[in-house]
Amino acid sequence: MFAGQFQEGQTLEQPINVQPGKCYTVVAGGMGIQNLEIQLVAQPAPMFPPTVLAQSQGQGPAATLGGKSTGCWKNPLPFGGPAKIVLKTTRGAGM
């Protein structure tokens, strides 16, 4: 779990290690935030650009990446690696 205080347009990043074949769901909720987005981004080796692996759909103060409606995001590769969860508020401010 992690939390932050947002101004409109700000992001919060949380590093994670994506395991091979594992299934991931990220749930986020905001207070005062009108629209929140989630991205799961691969952190490849230096000199390579970050790659968005998955992102939330929909709008509102709560966001879900994976879950019941779309199913979890499953790492299709036989190896894991560093990644990060990126939360971004596109409208509103708050926690």
CSV table of N, CA, C and O in Angstrom, one decimal:
chain,number,residue,atom,x,y,z
A,1,MET,N,0.8,-1.2,0.0
A,1,MET,CA,0.0,0.0,0.0
A,1,MET,C,0.9,1.2,0.0
A,1,MET,O,2.0,1.2,0.6
A,2,PHE,N,0.4,2.3,-0.7
A,2,PHE,CA,1.1,3.6,-0.6
A,2,PHE,C,0.0,4.7,-0.9
A,2,PHE,O,-1.0,4.4,-1.4
A,3,ALA,N,0.4,5.9,-0.4
A,3,ALA,CA,-0.6,7.0,-0.5
A,3,ALA,C,0.2,8.3,-0.8
A,3,ALA,O,1.4,8.4,-0.6
A,4,GLY,N,-0.5,9.3,-1.3
A,4,GLY,CA,0.1,10.6,-1.6
A,4,GLY,C,-0.9,11.7,-1.7
A,4,GLY,O,-2.1,11.5,-1.8
A,5,GLN,N,-0.4,12.9,-1.6
A,5,GLN,CA,-1.2,14.1,-1.8
A,5,GLN,C,-0.9,14.6,-3.2
A,5,GLN,O,0.2,14.8,-3.6
A,6,PHE,N,-2.0,14.8,-4.0
A,6,PHE,CA,-1.9,15.2,-5.4
A,6,PHE,C,-2.4,16.6,-5.7
A,6,PHE,O,-3.5,17.0,-5.1
A,7,GLN,N,-1.8,17.3,-6.6
A,7,GLN,CA,-2.3,18.4,-7.3
A,7,GLN,C,-2.7,17.9,-8.6
A,7,GLN,O,-2.2,16.9,-9.1
A,8,GLU,N,-3.6,18.6,-9.3
A,8,GLU,CA,-4.0,18.2,-10.7
A,8,GLU,C,-2.8,18.0,-11.6
A,8,GLU,O,-2.0,18.9,-11.6
A,9,GLY,N,-2.7,16.9,-12.3
A,9,GLY,CA,-1.6,16.6,-13.2
A,9,GLY,C,-0.4,15.9,-12.6
A,9,GLY,O,0.5,15.5,-13.3
A,10,GLN,N,-0.4,15.8,-11.3
A,10,GLN,CA,0.8,15.2,-10.6
A,10,GLN,C,0.7,13.6,-10.7
A,10,GLN,O,-0.4,13.1,-10.8
A,11,THR,N,1.8,13.0,-10.6
A,11,THR,CA,1.9,11.5,-10.5
A,11,THR,C,2.6,11.1,-9.3
A,11,THR,O,3.4,11.8,-8.6
A,12,LEU,N,2.4,9.8,-8.9
A,12,LEU,CA,3.0,9.1,-7.8
A,12,LEU,C,3.5,7.8,-8.4
A,12,LEU,O,2.7,7.1,-9.0
A,13,GLU,N,4.7,7.4,-8.1
A,13,GLU,CA,5.3,6.2,-8.7
A,13,GLU,C,5.7,5.3,-7.5
A,13,GLU,O,6.3,5.7,-6.5
A,14,GLN,N,5.4,4.0,-7.7
A,14,GLN,CA,5.8,3.0,-6.7
A,14,GLN,C,6.5,1.8,-7.4
A,14,GLN,O,5.8,1.2,-8.2
A,15,PRO,N,7.7,1.6,-7.1
A,15,PRO,CA,8.4,0.5,-7.8
A,15,PRO,C,7.9,-0.9,-7.3
A,15,PRO,O,7.6,-1.0,-6.1
A,16,ILE,N,7.9,-1.8,-8.2
A,16,ILE,CA,7.5,-3.2,-7.9
A,16,ILE,C,8.4,-4.1,-8.7
A,16,ILE,O,9.1,-3.6,-9.7
A,17,ASN,N,8.4,-5.4,-8.4
A,17,ASN,CA,9.1,-6.4,-9.2
A,17,ASN,C,8.1,-7.3,-9.8
A,17,ASN,O,7.4,-8.0,-9.0
A,18,VAL,N,7.9,-7.3,-11.1
A,18,VAL,CA,7.0,-8.2,-11.8
A,18,VAL,C,7.5,-9.6,-11.9
A,18,VAL,O,8.6,-9.7,-12.4
A,19,GLN,N,6.8,-10.6,-11.4
A,19,GLN,CA,7.2,-11.9,-11.4
A,19,GLN,C,6.7,-12.7,-12.7
A,19,GLN,O,5.7,-12.3,-13.2
A,20,PRO,N,7.4,-13.7,-13.2
A,20,PRO,CA,7.0,-14.4,-14.4
A,20,PRO,C,5.7,-15.2,-14.1
A,20,PRO,O,5.6,-15.8,-13.1
A,21,GLY,N,4.8,-15.1,-15.0
A,21,GLY,CA,3.5,-15.8,-14.9
A,21,GLY,C,2.5,-15.4,-13.9
A,21,GLY,O,1.5,-16.0,-13.7
A,22,LYS,N,2.9,-14.4,-13.1
A,22,LYS,CA,2.0,-13.9,-12.0
A,22,LYS,C,0.9,-13.0,-12.6
A,22,LYS,O,1.1,-12.3,-13.6
A,23,CYS,N,-0.2,-12.9,-11.8
A,23,CYS,CA,-1.3,-12.1,-12.2
A,23,CYS,C,-1.4,-10.8,-11.3
A,23,CYS,O,-1.3,-11.0,-10.0
A,24,TYR,N,-1.6,-9.6,-11.8
A,24,TYR,CA,-1.6,-8.4,-11.0
A,24,TYR,C,-2.9,-7.6,-11.2
A,24,TYR,O,-3.4,-7.5,-12.3
A,25,THR,N,-3.4,-7.1,-10.1
A,25,THR,CA,-4.5,-6.1,-10.1
A,25,THR,C,-4.1,-5.0,-9.2
A,25,THR,O,-3.6,-5.2,-8.1
A,26,VAL,N,-4.4,-3.8,-9.6
A,26,VAL,CA,-4.1,-2.6,-8.8
A,26,VAL,C,-5.4,-1.8,-8.6
A,26,VAL,O,-6.1,-1.5,-9.6
A,27,VAL,N,-5.7,-1.4,-7.4
A,27,VAL,CA,-6.9,-0.7,-7.1
A,27,VAL,C,-6.5,0.6,-6.4
A,27,VAL,O,-5.6,0.6,-5.5
A,28,ALA,N,-7.0,1.8,-6.9
A,28,ALA,CA,-6.7,3.1,-6.3
A,28,ALA,C,-8.0,3.9,-6.1
A,28,ALA,O,-8.9,3.7,-6.9
A,29,GLY,N,-8.0,4.6,-5.0
A,29,GLY,CA,-9.2,5.5,-4.7
A,29,GLY,C,-8.7,6.8,-4.2
A,29,GLY,O,-7.6,6.9,-3.5
A,30,GLY,N,-9.4,7.9,-4.5
A,30,GLY,CA,-9.0,9.2,-4.1
A,30,GLY,C,-10.1,10.0,-3.4
A,30,GLY,O,-11.3,9.7,-3.5
A,31,MET,N,-9.6,10.9,-2.5
A,31,MET,CA,-10.6,11.8,-1.8
A,31,MET,C,-10.2,13.2,-2.4
A,31,MET,O,-9.1,13.7,-2.2
A,32,GLY,N,-11.2,13.9,-3.0
A,32,GLY,CA,-11.0,15.2,-3.6
A,32,GLY,C,-10.6,15.1,-5.0
A,32,GLY,O,-10.7,16.1,-5.7
A,33,ILE,N,-10.1,14.0,-5.4
A,33,ILE,CA,-9.7,13.7,-6.8
A,33,ILE,C,-10.9,13.4,-7.7
A,33,ILE,O,-11.7,12.6,-7.3
A,34,GLN,N,-11.1,14.0,-8.8
A,34,GLN,CA,-12.2,13.7,-9.7
A,34,GLN,C,-11.9,12.7,-10.7
A,34,GLN,O,-12.8,12.0,-11.2
A,35,ASN,N,-10.6,12.6,-11.1
A,35,ASN,CA,-10.3,11.5,-12.1
A,35,ASN,C,-8.9,11.0,-11.8
A,35,ASN,O,-7.9,11.8,-11.8
A,36,LEU,N,-8.7,9.7,-11.7
A,36,LEU,CA,-7.5,9.1,-11.3
A,36,LEU,C,-7.2,8.0,-12.3
A,36,LEU,O,-8.1,7.3,-12.7
A,37,GLU,N,-5.9,7.9,-12.7
A,37,GLU,CA,-5.5,6.9,-13.7
A,37,GLU,C,-4.4,6.0,-13.1
A,37,GLU,O,-3.6,6.6,-12.3
A,38,ILE,N,-4.3,4.8,-13.6
A,38,ILE,CA,-3.2,3.9,-13.1
A,38,ILE,C,-2.5,3.3,-14.4
A,38,ILE,O,-3.2,3.0,-15.3
A,39,GLN,N,-1.2,3.3,-14.3
A,39,GLN,CA,-0.4,2.6,-15.3
A,39,GLN,C,0.6,1.6,-14.7
A,39,GLN,O,1.1,1.9,-13.6
A,40,LEU,N,0.8,0.5,-15.3
A,40,LEU,CA,1.9,-0.4,-14.9
A,40,LEU,C,3.0,-0.3,-16.0
A,40,LEU,O,2.7,-0.5,-17.2
A,41,VAL,N,4.1,0.2,-15.6
A,41,VAL,CA,5.2,0.5,-16.6
A,41,VAL,C,6.4,-0.3,-16.3
A,41,VAL,O,6.9,-0.4,-15.2
A,42,ALA,N,7.0,-1.0,-17.4
A,42,ALA,CA,8.2,-1.7,-17.3
A,42,ALA,C,9.4,-0.8,-17.2
A,42,ALA,O,9.4,0.2,-17.8
A,43,GLN,N,10.3,-1.1,-16.3
A,43,GLN,CA,11.6,-0.4,-16.2
A,43,GLN,C,12.7,-1.2,-16.8
A,43,GLN,O,13.4,-1.9,-16.1
A,44,PRO,N,12.9,-1.1,-18.1
A,44,PRO,CA,13.9,-1.9,-18.7
A,44,PRO,C,15.3,-1.5,-18.4
A,44,PRO,O,15.5,-0.5,-17.6
A,45,ALA,N,16.3,-2.1,-19.0
A,45,ALA,CA,17.7,-1.8,-18.7
A,45,ALA,C,17.9,-0.3,-19.1
A,45,ALA,O,17.2,0.3,-19.9
A,46,PRO,N,19.0,0.3,-18.5
A,46,PRO,CA,19.3,1.7,-18.8
A,46,PRO,C,19.5,1.8,-20.3
A,46,PRO,O,19.9,0.9,-21.0
A,47,MET,N,19.2,3.0,-20.8
A,47,MET,CA,19.3,3.4,-22.2
A,47,MET,C,18.0,2.9,-23.0
A,47,MET,O,18.0,3.2,-24.2
A,48,PHE,N,17.1,2.2,-22.4
A,48,PHE,CA,15.9,1.8,-23.1
A,48,PHE,C,14.7,2.6,-22.5
A,48,PHE,O,14.7,2.8,-21.3
A,49,PRO,N,13.7,3.0,-23.3
A,49,PRO,CA,12.6,3.8,-22.7
A,49,PRO,C,11.7,2.9,-21.9
A,49,PRO,O,11.5,1.7,-22.2
A,50,PRO,N,11.0,3.5,-20.9
A,50,PRO,CA,10.0,2.7,-20.2
A,50,PRO,C,8.8,2.3,-21.1
A,50,PRO,O,8.6,3.0,-22.1
A,51,THR,N,8.2,1.2,-20.8
A,51,THR,CA,7.1,0.7,-21.6
A,51,THR,C,5.9,0.5,-20.8
A,51,THR,O,5.9,-0.2,-19.8
A,52,VAL,N,4.8,1.0,-21.2
A,52,VAL,CA,3.5,0.8,-20.5
A,52,VAL,C,3.0,-0.6,-20.8
A,52,VAL,O,2.8,-0.9,-22.0
A,53,LEU,N,2.8,-1.4,-19.8
A,53,LEU,CA,2.4,-2.8,-19.9
A,53,LEU,C,0.8,-2.8,-19.8
A,53,LEU,O,0.2,-3.7,-20.5
A,54,ALA,N,0.2,-2.0,-19.0
A,54,ALA,CA,-1.2,-2.0,-18.8
A,54,ALA,C,-1.6,-0.7,-18.2
A,54,ALA,O,-0.9,0.0,-17.6
A,55,GLN,N,-2.9,-0.3,-18.5
A,55,GLN,CA,-3.4,0.9,-17.8
A,55,GLN,C,-4.9,0.8,-17.5
A,55,GLN,O,-5.6,0.0,-18.2
A,56,SER,N,-5.4,1.6,-16.6
A,56,SER,CA,-6.8,1.5,-16.2
A,56,SER,C,-7.7,2.1,-17.3
A,56,SER,O,-7.2,2.9,-18.1
A,57,GLN,N,-8.9,1.7,-17.2
A,57,GLN,CA,-9.9,2.2,-18.1
A,57,GLN,C,-11.0,2.9,-17.3
A,57,GLN,O,-11.2,2.6,-16.2
A,58,GLY,N,-11.7,3.9,-17.9
A,58,GLY,CA,-12.8,4.5,-17.2
A,58,GLY,C,-12.3,5.8,-16.6
A,58,GLY,O,-11.2,6.3,-16.7
A,59,GLN,N,-13.3,6.5,-15.9
A,59,GLN,CA,-13.0,7.8,-15.3
A,59,GLN,C,-13.6,7.8,-13.9
A,59,GLN,O,-14.5,7.0,-13.5
A,60,GLY,N,-13.2,8.7,-13.1
A,60,GLY,CA,-13.7,8.9,-11.7
A,60,GLY,C,-12.6,8.9,-10.7
A,60,GLY,O,-11.4,8.7,-11.0
A,61,PRO,N,-13.0,9.0,-9.4
A,61,PRO,CA,-12.1,9.1,-8.3
A,61,PRO,C,-11.5,7.7,-7.9
A,61,PRO,O,-10.6,7.7,-7.1
A,62,ALA,N,-12.0,6.7,-8.5
A,62,ALA,CA,-11.5,5.3,-8.2
A,62,ALA,C,-11.0,4.7,-9.5
A,62,ALA,O,-11.7,4.9,-10.5
A,63,ALA,N,-9.9,4.0,-9.5
A,63,ALA,CA,-9.4,3.4,-10.7
A,63,ALA,C,-9.0,1.9,-10.4
A,63,ALA,O,-8.5,1.6,-9.3
A,64,THR,N,-9.1,1.1,-11.4
A,64,THR,CA,-8.7,-0.3,-11.3
A,64,THR,C,-8.0,-0.8,-12.5
A,64,THR,O,-8.4,-0.5,-13.6
A,65,LEU,N,-6.8,-1.4,-12.3
A,65,LEU,CA,-6.1,-2.0,-13.4
A,65,LEU,C,-6.2,-3.5,-13.2
A,65,LEU,O,-5.8,-4.0,-12.1
A,66,GLY,N,-6.9,-4.2,-14.1
A,66,GLY,CA,-7.2,-5.6,-13.9
A,66,GLY,C,-8.5,-5.7,-13.1
A,66,GLY,O,-9.3,-4.8,-13.1
A,67,GLY,N,-8.7,-6.8,-12.4
A,67,GLY,CA,-9.9,-6.9,-11.6
A,67,GLY,C,-11.0,-7.8,-12.3
A,67,GLY,O,-10.7,-8.4,-13.3
A,68,LYS,N,-12.2,-7.8,-11.7
A,68,LYS,CA,-13.3,-8.6,-12.2
A,68,LYS,C,-13.7,-8.4,-13.6
A,68,LYS,O,-13.9,-9.3,-14.4
A,69,SER,N,-13.8,-7.1,-14.0
A,69,SER,CA,-14.4,-6.8,-15.3
A,69,SER,C,-13.4,-7.1,-16.5
A,69,SER,O,-13.8,-7.6,-17.5
A,70,THR,N,-12.1,-6.9,-16.3
A,70,THR,CA,-11.2,-7.1,-17.3
A,70,THR,C,-10.2,-8.3,-17.1
A,70,THR,O,-9.5,-8.7,-17.9
A,71,GLY,N,-10.2,-8.8,-15.9
A,71,GLY,CA,-9.3,-9.9,-15.5
A,71,GLY,C,-8.0,-9.2,-15.1
A,71,GLY,O,-7.7,-8.1,-15.5
A,72,CYS,N,-7.2,-9.9,-14.4
A,72,CYS,CA,-5.9,-9.4,-14.0
A,72,CYS,C,-4.9,-9.2,-15.1
A,72,CYS,O,-5.2,-9.8,-16.2
A,73,TRP,N,-3.9,-8.4,-14.9
A,73,TRP,CA,-2.8,-8.3,-16.0
A,73,TRP,C,-1.8,-9.4,-15.6
A,73,TRP,O,-1.3,-9.5,-14.5
A,74,LYS,N,-1.6,-10.3,-16.6
A,74,LYS,CA,-0.7,-11.4,-16.3
A,74,LYS,C,0.6,-11.2,-17.1
A,74,LYS,O,0.6,-10.9,-18.3
A,75,ASN,N,1.7,-11.4,-16.5
A,75,ASN,CA,3.0,-11.2,-17.1
A,75,ASN,C,3.2,-12.4,-18.1
A,75,ASN,O,3.3,-13.6,-17.6
A,76,PRO,N,3.2,-12.2,-19.4
A,76,PRO,CA,3.3,-13.3,-20.3
A,76,PRO,C,4.7,-13.9,-20.5
A,76,PRO,O,4.9,-14.9,-21.2
A,77,LEU,N,5.7,-13.2,-20.0
A,77,LEU,CA,7.1,-13.6,-20.2
A,77,LEU,C,7.5,-14.6,-19.2
A,77,LEU,O,7.0,-14.7,-18.1
A,78,PRO,N,8.5,-15.4,-19.6
A,78,PRO,CA,9.0,-16.5,-18.6
A,78,PRO,C,10.0,-15.9,-17.6
A,78,PRO,O,10.6,-16.6,-16.9
A,79,PHE,N,10.2,-14.6,-17.6
A,79,PHE,CA,11.1,-13.9,-16.6
A,79,PHE,C,10.4,-12.7,-16.1
A,79,PHE,O,9.6,-12.1,-16.7
A,80,GLY,N,10.8,-12.3,-14.9
A,80,GLY,CA,10.3,-11.0,-14.3
A,80,GLY,C,11.3,-9.9,-14.5
A,80,GLY,O,12.3,-10.0,-15.2
A,81,GLY,N,10.9,-8.8,-13.8
A,81,GLY,CA,11.8,-7.6,-13.9
A,81,GLY,C,11.2,-6.5,-13.2
A,81,GLY,O,10.1,-6.5,-12.7
A,82,PRO,N,12.0,-5.4,-13.1
A,82,PRO,CA,11.6,-4.2,-12.4
A,82,PRO,C,10.5,-3.5,-13.2
A,82,PRO,O,10.5,-3.4,-14.4
A,83,ALA,N,9.5,-2.9,-12.5
A,83,ALA,CA,8.4,-2.1,-13.0
A,83,ALA,C,8.0,-1.1,-12.0
A,83,ALA,O,8.6,-1.0,-10.9
A,84,LYS,N,7.0,-0.3,-12.4
A,84,LYS,CA,6.5,0.7,-11.4
A,84,LYS,C,5.0,0.9,-11.7
A,84,LYS,O,4.5,0.7,-12.8
A,85,ILE,N,4.3,1.2,-10.6
A,85,ILE,CA,2.9,1.6,-10.7
A,85,ILE,C,2.9,3.1,-10.7
A,85,ILE,O,3.5,3.7,-9.8
A,86,VAL,N,2.2,3.7,-11.6
A,86,VAL,CA,2.1,5.1,-11.8
A,86,VAL,C,0.7,5.5,-11.6
A,86,VAL,O,-0.2,5.1,-12.3
A,87,LEU,N,0.4,6.4,-10.5
A,87,LEU,CA,-0.9,6.9,-10.3
A,87,LEU,C,-0.8,8.4,-10.8
A,87,LEU,O,0.1,9.1,-10.5
A,88,LYS,N,-1.9,8.8,-11.5
A,88,LYS,CA,-1.9,10.2,-12.0
A,88,LYS,C,-3.3,10.8,-11.9
A,88,LYS,O,-4.3,10.1,-12.2
A,89,THR,N,-3.4,12.0,-11.3
A,89,THR,CA,-4.6,12.6,-11.2
A,89,THR,C,-4.8,13.6,-12.4
A,89,THR,O,-3.9,14.4,-12.6
A,90,THR,N,-5.8,13.4,-13.2
A,90,THR,CA,-6.0,14.2,-14.4
A,90,THR,C,-7.0,15.3,-14.2
A,90,THR,O,-7.1,16.2,-15.0
A,91,ARG,N,-7.7,15.2,-13.1
A,91,ARG,CA,-8.7,16.3,-12.7
A,91,ARG,C,-8.9,16.2,-11.2
A,91,ARG,O,-9.2,15.2,-10.6
A,92,GLY,N,-8.8,17.4,-10.6
A,92,GLY,CA,-9.0,17.5,-9.1
A,92,GLY,C,-7.7,17.4,-8.3
A,92,GLY,O,-6.6,17.2,-8.9
A,93,ALA,N,-7.8,17.5,-7.0
A,93,ALA,CA,-6.6,17.5,-6.1
A,93,ALA,C,-7.1,16.8,-4.8
A,93,ALA,O,-8.2,16.9,-4.5
A,94,GLY,N,-6.2,16.2,-4.1
A,94,GLY,CA,-6.5,15.5,-2.9
A,94,GLY,C,-5.6,14.3,-2.6
A,94,GLY,O,-4.6,14.2,-3.2
A,95,MET,N,-6.1,13.5,-1.7
A,95,MET,CA,-5.3,12.2,-1.4
A,95,MET,C,-5.8,11.1,-2.2
A,95,MET,O,-6.9,11.0,-2.6
